[in-house]
Amino acid sequence: MTAKGEKNEANENGRLWALDQQFDQPMDIEAECVRSQIDEQVHHRKPSSLVLLAFQSLGIVYGDLGTSPLYVFYNIFPDGIKDPEDVVGALSFIIYSLALIPLVKYLFIVSRATDNGQGGTFALYSLLCRHAKIRTISNQDHTDERLRTYSTSTVHEKSFAAKTKRWLESHSYTKNGLLVLVIIGSSMLIGDGVIIPCISVVSALNGIKLSHPQMSQEVAMGVAVVIFIALFWLQRFGTEKISWLFAPIILIWFISIGGIGIFNILKYGSRALKAFSPVYMYRAFNGNHKDAWLSLGGVMLSIAGSEALFADISNFSVAAIQIAFFLVVLPCLILSYLGQAAYLMEHSDRVNDAFYSSIPDNLYWAMMVVATAAAIVACQTTISATFSLVKQALALDCFPRVKIVHTSKKSSTEIYIPEVNWILMVLCIAVTVGFKNQIHIGNASGTAVVVVTLVTTFLVTLIMILVWRCHWVFVLIFAAFFFLVEGTYFSSIILKFNEGGWVPLAISACCFITMYGWHYGRQKCYEFEMHGKVSMAWLVGLGPSLGLVRVPGIGLVYTKLVSGVPHIFSHFITNLPAIHSVVIFICIKYLPVCTVPQEERFLVRRIGPKDFHMFRCVARYGYKDLHKKDDDFESRLFESIYRHVRLDSLMDMDCYSDIDDEFSLDENDADDEDVVVPVSVGTVPASPGRSRNLEAEQELELLRSCRDAGVVHILGNTLVAAREDSPWCKRIAIDYVYALLRKLSRENSVLFNIPRESSLNVGQEQDLQFARMQQLKSGYLSYLSL
């Protein structure tokens, strides 16, 4: 954009802002929102509120981490305990792993890398996207940076951060590589979402077999399958009515395992307390290097669920999660492991059922009920986290279109995704029945956990450089230390690839192919739309009637473009003899922000002269927002257009400008012929104020009458296919992976919450080979050659 264009835009925005204050006073609304956020933050700082949030976080954040004592020692010593001193060494590794990963890394460092209070892998990626232009599908513009939630900053050209930013932005392989890394981490989280329920439920149900040795393993597996079927079947109803039980169940669980740990320490001696000395970690490796190295894979299970401390941080404050960890979680976990270690040092032959064997007889059945309930809560939190992750991936065009159902009227985070739910159920049952071995399931879980932690470490390292502007020495210390620790765990768990470690890799590979294959196909569709957009000169040349019959009604044309006229629209008006009296191009785009305030959601501009009655509306959402949540989307849309017409009538303008000038994607768009098209500049006299008001009222009346006549949602279908001479990897990605996902995914009308009776699909589904032979003989079909 030229300096003159920026100046004109600034003047226009200033006048619109002043007129905006005269009408609806949105700044008062914004101030009210800011005040409400401040009040909420102050409320969360109150001691009583922090204690309540800390209590609630137990059921959501610490379910996975809290149930780890059920199976950790069994996975550390799968072949039995050879020397009681090995138990002290393993316990020392557990204690310092809990101190380094959940405590130091996540609660003290990673928790500061939130995206406006949102946590998780995609939150880290979105934060990086705002500080560097690394998105592969870039339909953003400079106006998005004015959002209140779009926080960014400038860097000195010669700084280390600026050099890193230029390196990331200048190479396509760095952008794609970072996205691939994010998708790998997300895929591993989904894989962990399958493994954690299996190992938690199976470990909890092992108590039945211990009390009834004659019971076969198949009976316990059958009970686990029944629990999974019931749990996933209940997901459609949501957890709003029973979620209040989660925190009390987990609190009872932590108090119980902590109390039993104290009982075992008092009963079997305090020799296990020696594990607080790091010397015993060295002694463990000094004795038998190979066994000690392999045991680190089981130690990794003690921190399974640490990612939830950061991913679920949006539901609670950092202080509340820290209070819960320091006062309840960490003490009870350490006491539980100390008690089990004290028991195993006296009964080294009972490592296979260390948790249940160390329970006093009079508390056995009560603890088994509590353990099963805690395992179910851990499963529920994992399932909910998977739904949330898929929703965020969907917003960033990294997941096929699926149906998202809100199960709660009070909380927007309570969602249900049918397709994902049933796939998770099938995978959980398959893993549980297929392995029938807690050791193999534990190896699978450890692989997923360590990969997720490695991805998080890498992303936080970039955030320390680009966002926090830390000195390179501190960045180097953080990255080197945690990559060394987590890389050591990874080298141990990868040696158990044939013993169950391949399961999360296989599940994650399927998720990765699905997510990246869909994103790659959507990227090529967007590139085709960008190169095939129609110039404004062509549109203006058609005249006010567009060369067609203008019938009453409003046509909403959906497109991913924020500039220019989509190619599918030219197909539409070329092959049909009529078009609606009012045409509105709708671009629903998701930004790398957690949420977009409602008053900043819509951007409306006029396309062409006023007698064309054509508008463009860009509806902006964050990855936490959901378009279907807006039940009054049309009402808000038309109110924004009415408001724009009123404001436009009060501005003395002799020419019009298209959105291409104001919302250009990059500097290359300045060469397009449709950037600014004047309408008889110097020949159209400025209308008096009364005439302009009259014209505005007439246009508003036309808009209302057309809206009453009916609204039609026009959706375009873009069929992509690779050329015969394309590389084999592209042909597989486009002709098979993306084509299959496109057939299996939901329709656009489901994603945009469009009633089927008022939607119109421009295009038709055809076989790819048939599409190649036809060579665009169908006027409605958009065809892409890679």
mmCIF file of C-alpha atoms in Angstrom, residues 67 70 200-201 203-205 253 355-356 366-376:
data_model
loop_
_atom_site.group_PDB
_atom_site.id
_atom_site.type_symbol
_atom_site.label_atom_id
_atom_site.label_comp_id
_atom_site.label_asym_id
_atom_site.label_seq_id
_atom_site.Cartn_x
_atom_site.Cartn_y
_atom_site.Cartn_z
ATOM 1 C CA THR A 67 -3.442 -41.312 38.676
ATOM 2 C CA LEU A 70 -1.247 -46.672 39.852
ATOM 3 C CA SER A 200 -5.600 -45.498 33.928
ATOM 4 C CA VAL A 201 -8.698 -47.687 33.766
ATOM 5 C CA SER A 203 -4.489 -50.138 36.260
ATOM 6 C CA ALA A 204 -7.442 -49.204 38.474
ATOM 7 C CA LEU A 205 -9.257 -52.445 37.627
ATOM 8 C CA TRP A 253 -7.929 -39.492 45.717
ATOM 9 C CA PHE A 355 -0.130 -49.833 44.642
ATOM 10 C CA TYR A 356 -2.909 -52.197 45.741
ATOM 11 C CA ALA A 366 -12.837 -48.271 49.287
ATOM 12 C CA MET A 367 -9.564 -47.337 47.596
ATOM 13 C CA MET A 368 -10.419 -49.431 44.580
ATOM 14 C CA VAL A 369 -13.697 -47.549 44.152
ATOM 15 C CA VAL A 370 -11.918 -44.200 44.542
ATOM 16 C CA ALA A 371 -9.170 -45.287 42.124
ATOM 17 C CA THR A 372 -11.707 -46.333 39.483
ATOM 18 C CA ALA A 373 -13.611 -43.053 39.892
ATOM 19 C CA ALA A 374 -10.363 -41.058 39.619
ATOM 20 C CA ALA A 375 -9.388 -43.006 36.490
ATOM 21 C CA ILE A 376 -12.758 -42.221 34.899
#
